[in-house]
Amino acid sequence: MQRRQFIKNTILGTTAYIVSTDIVFSSTMPKGYIPLGFQEPDPYKLFGKDTEMTVLNDKPWNIEAKAHLLDDKITPNKYMFIRNNGIIPKAIDASKWTLSIDGESVIKSKTFTLQELKTKFKQYTYQLTLECGGNGRSEFNPPAKGNQWTVGAVSCAEWTGVRLKDVLENVGIKSDAVYIGYHAADTHLSGDPKKEPISRGVPMHKALQDETLLAFKMNGEDIPLAHGYPLRLVAGGWPASASGKWINRISVRNIEHDGTKMKAPAYRVPCKPVAPGEKVKDEDMCIIESMPVKSLITYPKSGAMITKGKTLHIRGHAWAGELEVKNMAYSIDFGSTWIPCHLTKPSNRLAWQHFSAEIAFPKIGYYEVWARATDTNNVSQTMLVPGWNPKGYLNNACHRIAVKVK
Ligand SMILES: Nc1nc2c(c(=O)[nH]1)N[C@H]1C(S)=C(S)[C@@H](COP(=O)(O)O)O[C@H]1N2
Ligand SMILES: [Mo]
């Protein structure tokens, strides 16, 4: 926005802000032409993303993966989706970064430097699944507004940091604490410094889990800027909106946190199922907590071709919010029979699991491979898009790929 306005204002001037010198032949430059030096940044280069990633929005940046890009057991940065509600903070000086813990339910507010967090507390590393609550939104009918995520707003990276519970214990929490809320350094799209793009959180029982981290490393390196450098909250298994990026303050609240995008209808679904398209009152919308059971076939790509007589190797990941995936099955006959897949144990709680199978096809022709996960509460993914809801959250329908045997 700012940049576009700037271009409008200065396009016919002679001093280029980006190229930091004069445009020598500006008088012969076609009207309305945008010099290369002024063009929008390339998001792939800017964020270190693979060029097969899909940009859904550039203001703010929202970028998703395709199923086959998520084949790695641990998601590398280049395939990790980006979901932003506001503008990524600029010019971060990690040596000056602080995290304040305040709120009604702390005994006394305290501020830590990043260095203090790293040295005063024990560090832990976990693989944690982060899925945007709106992943799969594009399939809802009637459609829901918002980023039209297909299947790629999910990741499982290795996060290193300190336990939020250790830090809260060090500060001292009152017995009336019910929720924590994060505050971060990104700016509202309007540019208004008094508005926060997002300030969500989790109830105390989630805040105090071993795996809930104040993370400063992702996959063994500093967290990439777009994913929350230099400090982010990671609450695996819950809608990733709970995992605040660029955090500089955590408030321990004696009420359910009431920050931006905590109130209905944001990140909430109808407390009771509703008919597609039905209007739902705010008070009938409930906060999403643990994400539902889901899986993704990451190999092969949809449209795979194999020769008659050969088997097809498939593989992918499965996850179930706070729970574990108990079994994984595939079907090649549109769901009438299901055959078990090999399924690994998670490397730690809240990490996605990996499945694989060798599939034999009876004869030449077109097939679909459908994959279905079942969690430890015996809840399975559905074949059809489940429970329509006004904001298009929690679509955990079975993933499927097309296969041709020739
Ligand atoms: N400060 C801040 N934290 C944030 C957001 C944001 O816009 N600002 N987006 C949230 C949402 S909705 C999601 S899905 C995840 C996305 O994390 P990622 O971009 O690292 O994949 O970050 C969450 N944390
Ligand atoms: Mo999200």
mmCIF file of N, CA and C and ligand atoms in Angstrom, residues 80-86 132 182 184 186 198 226-227 232 240-241 243-246 267, ligand 1:
data_model
loop_
_atom_site.group_PDB
_atom_site.id
_atom_site.type_symbol
_atom_site.label_atom_id
_atom_site.label_comp_id
_atom_site.label_asym_id
_atom_site.label_seq_id
_atom_site.Cartn_x
_atom_site.Cartn_y
_atom_site.Cartn_z
ATOM 1 N N MET A 80 7.215 -24.351 4.199
ATOM 2 C CA MET A 80 6.311 -24.034 5.317
ATOM 3 C C MET A 80 5.382 -22.885 4.945
ATOM 4 N N PHE A 81 4.082 -23.086 5.153
ATOM 5 C CA PHE A 81 3.107 -22.031 4.831
ATOM 6 C C PHE A 81 3.365 -20.794 5.687
ATOM 7 N N ILE A 82 2.950 -19.651 5.164
ATOM 8 C CA ILE A 82 3.002 -18.396 5.931
ATOM 9 C C ILE A 82 1.590 -17.880 6.066
ATOM 10 N N ARG A 83 1.194 -17.582 7.284
ATOM 11 C CA ARG A 83 -0.109 -16.958 7.521
ATOM 12 C C ARG A 83 0.114 -15.712 8.356
ATOM 13 N N ASN A 84 -0.156 -14.567 7.752
ATOM 14 C CA ASN A 84 -0.023 -13.301 8.467
ATOM 15 C C ASN A 84 -1.360 -12.581 8.501
ATOM 16 N N ASN A 85 -1.629 -11.937 9.623
ATOM 17 C CA ASN A 85 -2.815 -11.091 9.750
ATOM 18 C C ASN A 85 -2.463 -9.624 9.575
ATOM 19 N N GLY A 86 -1.190 -9.303 9.692
ATOM 20 C CA GLY A 86 -0.756 -7.913 9.596
ATOM 21 C C GLY A 86 0.555 -7.831 8.848
ATOM 22 N N CYS A 132 -3.184 -24.146 10.300
ATOM 23 C CA CYS A 132 -4.085 -23.001 10.375
ATOM 24 C C CYS A 132 -5.513 -23.517 10.508
ATOM 25 N N TYR A 182 -1.096 -13.485 23.996
ATOM 26 C CA TYR A 182 0.184 -12.957 23.503
ATOM 27 C C TYR A 182 0.001 -11.598 22.832
ATOM 28 N N ALA A 184 2.360 -9.002 20.106
ATOM 29 C CA ALA A 184 3.482 -9.178 19.180
ATOM 30 C C ALA A 184 3.829 -7.882 18.473
ATOM 31 N N ASP A 186 4.154 -7.317 15.145
ATOM 32 C CA ASP A 186 3.680 -7.011 13.784
ATOM 33 C C ASP A 186 2.687 -5.851 13.853
ATOM 34 N N ILE A 198 -3.401 -9.244 15.623
ATOM 35 C CA ILE A 198 -3.918 -10.451 16.288
ATOM 36 C C ILE A 198 -3.294 -10.530 17.673
ATOM 37 N N ALA A 226 9.672 -14.476 8.707
ATOM 38 C CA ALA A 226 8.234 -14.621 8.455
ATOM 39 C C ALA A 226 7.557 -15.550 9.451
ATOM 40 N N HIS A 227 8.343 -16.385 10.132
ATOM 41 C CA HIS A 227 7.755 -17.355 11.060
ATOM 42 C C HIS A 227 7.911 -16.952 12.519
ATOM 43 N N ARG A 232 8.869 -16.817 19.257
ATOM 44 C CA ARG A 232 7.462 -17.129 18.998
ATOM 45 C C ARG A 232 6.964 -18.142 19.999
ATOM 46 N N ALA A 240 -3.094 -22.880 14.586
ATOM 47 C CA ALA A 240 -1.787 -22.211 14.654
ATOM 48 C C ALA A 240 -1.913 -20.742 15.028
ATOM 49 N N SER A 241 -3.138 -20.194 14.979
ATOM 50 C CA SER A 241 -3.339 -18.810 15.413
ATOM 51 C C SER A 241 -2.998 -18.625 16.882
ATOM 52 N N SER A 243 -0.332 -19.754 18.163
ATOM 53 C CA SER A 243 1.130 -19.724 18.230
ATOM 54 C C SER A 243 1.648 -18.374 17.745
ATOM 55 N N GLY A 244 1.641 -17.401 18.636
ATOM 56 C CA GLY A 244 1.991 -16.028 18.277
ATOM 57 C C GLY A 244 3.428 -15.898 17.800
ATOM 58 N N LYS A 245 3.604 -15.164 16.703
ATOM 59 C CA LYS A 245 4.938 -14.894 16.161
ATOM 60 C C LYS A 245 5.395 -13.526 16.688
ATOM 61 N N TRP A 246 6.695 -13.289 16.679
ATOM 62 C CA TRP A 246 7.292 -11.993 17.064
ATOM 63 C C TRP A 246 6.776 -11.520 18.436
ATOM 64 N N TYR A 267 -11.851 -17.484 14.629
ATOM 65 C CA TYR A 267 -11.302 -18.738 15.148
ATOM 66 C C TYR A 267 -12.297 -19.474 16.051
HETATM 67 N N1 LIG B 1 2.042 -12.030 15.671
HETATM 68 C C1 LIG B 1 1.364 -12.860 14.883
HETATM 69 N N2 LIG B 1 1.309 -14.175 15.182
HETATM 70 C C2 LIG B 1 0.622 -15.030 14.403
HETATM 71 C C3 LIG B 1 -0.102 -14.567 13.279
HETATM 72 C C4 LIG B 1 -0.034 -13.180 12.968
HETATM 73 O O1 LIG B 1 -0.613 -12.690 11.995
HETATM 74 N N3 LIG B 1 0.709 -12.363 13.801
HETATM 75 N N4 LIG B 1 -0.853 -15.451 12.545
HETATM 76 C C5 LIG B 1 -1.284 -16.665 13.248
HETATM 77 C C6 LIG B 1 -1.927 -17.644 12.394
HETATM 78 S S1 LIG B 1 -3.563 -17.369 12.028
HETATM 79 C C7 LIG B 1 -1.282 -18.774 11.968
HETATM 80 S S2 LIG B 1 -2.082 -19.971 11.085
HETATM 81 C C8 LIG B 1 0.151 -18.989 12.286
HETATM 82 C C9 LIG B 1 0.959 -19.216 11.030
HETATM 83 O O2 LIG B 1 2.288 -19.480 11.337
HETATM 84 P P1 LIG B 1 3.394 -19.501 10.199
HETATM 85 O O3 LIG B 1 3.212 -18.294 9.333
HETATM 86 O O4 LIG B 1 4.697 -19.552 10.889
HETATM 87 O O5 LIG B 1 3.155 -20.776 9.391
HETATM 88 O O6 LIG B 1 0.731 -17.902 12.985
HETATM 89 C C10 LIG B 1 -0.111 -17.312 13.965
HETATM 90 N N5 LIG B 1 0.624 -16.340 14.732
#
